[in-house]
């Protein structure tokens, strides 16, 4: 639960430092929790409200299912249609749903433990390179989060939301969030719907954007974006050294 506010804080600070150095985003996008950082960057949500919001989100998600009943599994090497077909086939054993479409051949599913164990075997038989159980406390971005979704919707009624000042790519629709009603809807629906990262990045790329800066801890998104749009230029800013490097590189471009 504490990790979510910490990630949001680091991402927001780094984004502000980029802007201080005249590096302004044309469009912002965030993956799952990252959508909150994107909304702060677009001035749709105040930072202090977002910190409280993501803490509540973390609590609601953790408490939405009994411990040990559900989890997530990353499948590497199969395409989305193949995974969807497998989700249908496994219904007799239990529920498995697509949670994240991260790259053309990296898909994360959420589901009941017993069904996920069988799903991993099925994926390998179908030709997946890897089926990796994720160390998570619950099956996020799935119908198992219905209670969490309802709780978040109630909490959001108390949060001041504005229209985004720059376009924000939406996880759920892969389109842009245009107004404050869209912000509220995106955050609520994100709880039970898959993250359409592939479609989101393709949409952004279709607007003529070919330079991306990942902001915050890690560099997972950089790798995913390169898989989706191989010709794109992608940087990641996670500390003072990487920040300085990107400022210098952007200075050459600008």
Short mmCIF file of C-alpha atoms in Angstrom, two decimals:
data_model
loop_
_atom_site.label_atom_id
_atom_site.label_comp_id
_atom_site.label_asym_id
_atom_site.label_seq_id
_atom_site.Cartn_x
_atom_site.Cartn_y
_atom_site.Cartn_z
CA UNK A 1 0.00 0.00 0.00
CA UNK A 2 2.90 2.38 0.80
CA UNK A 3 4.61 1.61 -2.51
CA UNK A 4 1.87 3.28 -4.57
CA UNK A 5 2.20 6.78 -3.03
CA UNK A 6 6.01 6.46 -3.15
CA UNK A 7 6.04 5.66 -6.89
CA UNK A 8 3.60 8.49 -7.60
CA UNK A 9 5.78 10.93 -5.62
CA UNK A 10 9.02 10.01 -7.40
CA UNK A 11 7.34 10.16 -10.82
CA UNK A 12 5.80 13.57 -10.10
CA UNK A 13 9.07 15.08 -8.84
CA UNK A 14 10.99 13.85 -11.90
CA UNK A 15 8.30 15.16 -14.23
CA UNK A 16 8.49 18.59 -12.56
CA UNK A 17 12.29 18.62 -12.95
CA UNK A 18 11.97 17.83 -16.66
CA UNK A 19 9.51 20.70 -17.06
CA UNK A 20 11.81 23.02 -15.13
CA UNK A 21 14.31 22.28 -17.90
CA UNK A 22 11.78 23.17 -20.62
CA UNK A 23 10.92 19.56 -21.50
CA UNK A 24 7.14 19.65 -21.83
CA UNK A 25 5.02 16.60 -22.73
CA UNK A 26 2.64 16.81 -25.71
CA UNK A 27 0.71 13.80 -24.41
CA UNK A 28 0.94 11.86 -21.13
CA UNK A 29 0.22 8.17 -20.55
CA UNK A 30 0.56 5.96 -17.51
CA UNK A 31 0.39 2.20 -17.07
CA UNK A 32 -2.04 1.16 -14.31
CA UNK A 33 -0.90 3.11 -11.23
CA UNK A 34 1.05 5.35 -13.63
CA UNK A 35 -2.23 6.75 -14.93
CA UNK A 36 -2.45 8.73 -11.67
CA UNK A 37 0.99 10.29 -12.29
CA UNK A 38 -0.14 11.15 -15.83
CA UNK A 39 -3.29 12.83 -14.48
CA UNK A 40 -1.23 14.87 -12.00
CA UNK A 41 1.09 15.89 -14.87
CA UNK A 42 -1.96 17.04 -16.85
CA UNK A 43 -3.27 19.08 -13.86
CA UNK A 44 -6.47 17.00 -13.74
CA UNK A 45 -5.77 15.95 -10.13
CA UNK A 46 -3.74 17.80 -7.49
CA UNK A 47 -0.68 15.88 -6.30
CA UNK A 48 -1.77 15.84 -2.63
CA UNK A 49 -5.18 14.43 -3.60
CA UNK A 50 -3.57 11.81 -5.84
CA UNK A 51 -1.33 10.60 -2.98
CA UNK A 52 -4.37 9.98 -0.76
CA UNK A 53 -6.23 8.46 -3.69
CA UNK A 54 -3.57 5.89 -4.58
CA UNK A 55 -3.20 4.89 -0.93
CA UNK A 56 -6.95 4.22 -0.79
CA UNK A 57 -6.76 2.43 -4.15
CA UNK A 58 -4.06 0.12 -2.77
CA UNK A 59 -6.11 -0.68 0.33
CA UNK A 60 -9.28 -1.36 -1.66
CA UNK A 61 -7.45 -3.63 -4.10
CA UNK A 62 -5.73 -5.63 -1.36
CA UNK A 63 -8.98 -6.14 0.54
CA UNK A 64 -11.13 -7.02 -2.46
CA UNK A 65 -10.45 -10.77 -2.43
CA UNK A 66 -9.56 -13.22 0.37
CA UNK A 67 -5.78 -13.70 0.61
CA UNK A 68 -4.48 -16.63 -1.42
CA UNK A 69 -7.53 -16.99 -3.68
CA UNK A 70 -6.36 -15.00 -6.70
CA UNK A 71 -3.19 -13.82 -8.40
CA UNK A 72 -1.65 -12.84 -11.75
CA UNK A 73 0.43 -14.58 -14.40
CA UNK A 74 2.61 -13.06 -17.14
CA UNK A 75 2.61 -14.94 -20.45
CA UNK A 76 5.51 -14.27 -22.83
CA UNK A 77 5.39 -15.46 -26.42
CA UNK A 78 1.68 -15.70 -27.23
CA UNK A 79 -0.59 -13.14 -28.88
CA UNK A 80 -3.74 -11.60 -27.42
CA UNK A 81 -6.19 -13.65 -29.51
CA UNK A 82 -4.56 -16.89 -28.36
CA UNK A 83 -4.79 -15.80 -24.72
CA UNK A 84 -8.46 -14.78 -25.11
CA UNK A 85 -9.23 -18.21 -26.54
CA UNK A 86 -7.52 -19.89 -23.57
CA UNK A 87 -9.52 -17.72 -21.11
CA UNK A 88 -12.70 -19.14 -22.67
CA UNK A 89 -11.45 -22.73 -22.56
CA UNK A 90 -10.49 -22.64 -18.89
CA UNK A 91 -13.89 -21.43 -17.63
CA UNK A 92 -14.80 -24.94 -16.39
CA UNK A 93 -11.86 -24.80 -13.96
CA UNK A 94 -12.07 -21.15 -12.93
CA UNK A 95 -12.00 -17.54 -14.03
CA UNK A 96 -8.97 -16.15 -15.87
CA UNK A 97 -9.10 -12.73 -17.57
CA UNK A 98 -6.67 -10.56 -19.51
CA UNK A 99 -5.40 -7.83 -17.14
CA UNK A 100 -2.60 -6.12 -19.11
CA UNK A 101 -1.85 -6.17 -22.84
CA UNK A 102 1.72 -4.94 -22.37
CA UNK A 103 3.35 -5.70 -25.72
CA UNK A 104 2.45 -7.75 -28.81
CA UNK A 105 3.68 -10.91 -27.07
CA UNK A 106 3.55 -10.04 -23.36
CA UNK A 107 0.16 -10.39 -21.73
CA UNK A 108 -0.69 -10.55 -18.04
CA UNK A 109 -3.76 -12.44 -16.86
CA UNK A 110 -5.61 -12.33 -13.53
CA UNK A 111 -7.56 -15.19 -12.04
CA UNK A 112 -8.19 -17.83 -9.42
CA UNK A 113 -5.07 -19.66 -8.24
CA UNK A 114 -6.16 -23.13 -9.37
CA UNK A 115 -7.15 -21.84 -12.80
CA UNK A 116 -3.88 -19.91 -13.20
CA UNK A 117 -1.84 -23.05 -12.46
CA UNK A 118 -3.63 -24.89 -15.27
CA UNK A 119 -3.42 -21.80 -17.50
CA UNK A 120 0.39 -21.77 -17.17
CA UNK A 121 0.53 -25.39 -18.37
CA UNK A 122 -1.83 -24.64 -21.28
CA UNK A 123 0.25 -21.62 -22.29
CA UNK A 124 3.46 -23.67 -22.43
CA UNK A 125 1.69 -26.36 -24.47
CA UNK A 126 0.51 -23.66 -26.89
CA UNK A 127 4.07 -22.43 -27.39
CA UNK A 128 4.57 -19.68 -24.80
CA UNK A 129 8.22 -19.04 -23.99
CA UNK A 130 7.45 -18.24 -20.35
CA UNK A 131 4.55 -18.28 -17.91
CA UNK A 132 5.65 -16.32 -14.85
CA UNK A 133 3.54 -16.10 -11.65
CA UNK A 134 3.65 -12.50 -10.38
CA UNK A 135 4.30 -11.64 -6.74
CA UNK A 136 1.08 -9.71 -6.18
CA UNK A 137 -1.50 -9.77 -3.42
CA UNK A 138 -4.61 -10.01 -5.64
CA UNK A 139 -5.88 -10.43 -9.24
CA UNK A 140 -5.82 -6.78 -10.34
CA UNK A 141 -7.57 -5.26 -13.38
CA UNK A 142 -10.24 -7.96 -13.43
CA UNK A 143 -13.82 -8.66 -12.35
CA UNK A 144 -12.43 -9.76 -8.96
CA UNK A 145 -11.92 -6.04 -8.22
CA UNK A 146 -15.64 -5.19 -8.34
CA UNK A 147 -15.83 -4.34 -4.62
CA UNK A 148 -12.65 -2.24 -4.87
CA UNK A 149 -14.15 -0.45 -7.87
CA UNK A 150 -17.32 0.44 -5.92
CA UNK A 151 -15.28 1.71 -2.96
CA UNK A 152 -13.03 3.81 -5.20
CA UNK A 153 -16.06 5.29 -6.99
CA UNK A 154 -17.45 6.42 -3.62
CA UNK A 155 -14.12 7.90 -2.53
CA UNK A 156 -13.70 9.74 -5.85
CA UNK A 157 -16.90 11.67 -5.16
CA UNK A 158 -14.91 13.62 -2.53
CA UNK A 159 -11.93 14.36 -4.80
CA UNK A 160 -11.70 17.58 -6.83
CA UNK A 161 -11.05 16.75 -10.47
CA UNK A 162 -10.40 19.22 -13.31
CA UNK A 163 -10.30 18.91 -17.09
CA UNK A 164 -6.83 17.73 -18.21
CA UNK A 165 -4.69 20.55 -19.63
CA UNK A 166 -2.86 18.17 -21.96
CA UNK A 167 -4.15 14.95 -23.55
CA UNK A 168 -4.04 11.89 -21.26
CA UNK A 169 -4.05 8.44 -22.84
CA UNK A 170 -6.61 6.20 -21.12
CA UNK A 171 -5.71 2.64 -20.05
CA UNK A 172 -9.24 1.34 -20.51
CA UNK A 173 -10.19 2.86 -23.88
CA UNK A 174 -6.73 3.57 -25.42
CA UNK A 175 -8.24 6.94 -26.39
CA UNK A 176 -7.75 10.35 -24.76
CA UNK A 177 -9.37 11.51 -21.55
CA UNK A 178 -10.95 14.81 -22.55
CA UNK A 179 -12.74 16.11 -19.44
CA UNK A 180 -13.17 15.63 -15.70
CA UNK A 181 -16.04 13.15 -16.19
CA UNK A 182 -13.65 11.12 -18.34
CA UNK A 183 -11.00 11.22 -15.59
CA UNK A 184 -13.44 9.86 -13.00
CA UNK A 185 -14.68 7.15 -15.37
CA UNK A 186 -11.14 6.11 -16.36
CA UNK A 187 -10.01 5.61 -12.76
CA UNK A 188 -13.14 3.69 -11.79
CA UNK A 189 -13.23 1.44 -14.86
CA UNK A 190 -9.48 0.77 -14.65
CA UNK A 191 -10.10 -1.33 -11.52
CA UNK A 192 -11.94 -4.11 -13.37
CA UNK A 193 -10.84 -3.58 -16.99
CA UNK A 194 -7.57 -4.55 -18.72
CA UNK A 195 -4.78 -2.05 -19.37
CA UNK A 196 -4.67 -1.62 -23.17
CA UNK A 197 -1.05 -0.49 -23.26
CA UNK A 198 -0.35 -1.71 -26.81
CA UNK A 199 -3.37 0.11 -28.25
CA UNK A 200 -2.59 3.23 -26.20
CA UNK A 201 0.99 3.51 -27.47
CA UNK A 202 -0.08 2.80 -31.06
CA UNK A 203 -2.66 5.58 -30.80
CA UNK A 204 -0.09 8.03 -29.43
CA UNK A 205 2.37 7.04 -32.16
CA UNK A 206 -0.30 7.59 -34.83
CA UNK A 207 -0.41 11.25 -33.71
CA UNK A 208 3.19 11.63 -34.88
CA UNK A 209 4.78 11.16 -31.45
CA UNK A 210 8.00 9.15 -31.77
CA UNK A 211 9.92 10.24 -28.65
CA UNK A 212 8.87 8.91 -25.25
CA UNK A 213 10.28 9.59 -21.77
CA UNK A 214 9.49 7.05 -19.05
CA UNK A 215 9.45 8.80 -15.68
CA UNK A 216 9.79 7.00 -12.36
CA UNK A 217 11.42 3.90 -10.86
CA UNK A 218 12.49 1.18 -13.30
CA UNK A 219 12.54 0.94 -17.08
CA UNK A 220 9.89 -1.64 -17.89
CA UNK A 221 7.80 0.72 -20.04
CA UNK A 222 10.84 1.69 -22.12
CA UNK A 223 11.24 -1.96 -23.15
CA UNK A 224 7.52 -2.40 -23.84
CA UNK A 225 7.33 0.75 -25.99
CA UNK A 226 10.34 -0.39 -28.05
CA UNK A 227 8.54 -3.69 -28.68
CA UNK A 228 5.35 -1.90 -29.76
CA UNK A 229 7.02 0.88 -31.83
CA UNK A 230 10.56 -0.36 -32.63
CA UNK A 231 11.53 2.85 -34.47
CA UNK A 232 10.62 5.09 -31.50
CA UNK A 233 13.19 6.87 -29.34
CA UNK A 234 12.62 6.06 -25.68
CA UNK A 235 14.40 7.44 -22.61
CA UNK A 236 13.85 6.73 -18.96
CA UNK A 237 14.38 9.12 -16.06
CA UNK A 238 14.70 7.48 -12.65
CA UNK A 239 17.50 9.39 -10.83
CA UNK A 240 19.68 12.50 -11.10
CA UNK A 241 22.12 10.96 -13.62
CA UNK A 242 19.41 9.75 -16.00
CA UNK A 243 17.64 13.10 -15.62
CA UNK A 244 20.79 14.99 -16.62
CA UNK A 245 21.35 12.66 -19.58
CA UNK A 246 17.82 13.20 -20.92
CA UNK A 247 18.05 16.98 -20.42
CA UNK A 248 21.24 17.00 -22.51
CA UNK A 249 19.77 14.71 -25.20
CA UNK A 250 16.59 16.76 -25.42
CA UNK A 251 18.70 19.92 -25.63
CA UNK A 252 20.28 18.51 -28.80
CA UNK A 253 16.83 17.82 -30.28
CA UNK A 254 15.28 21.11 -29.15
#
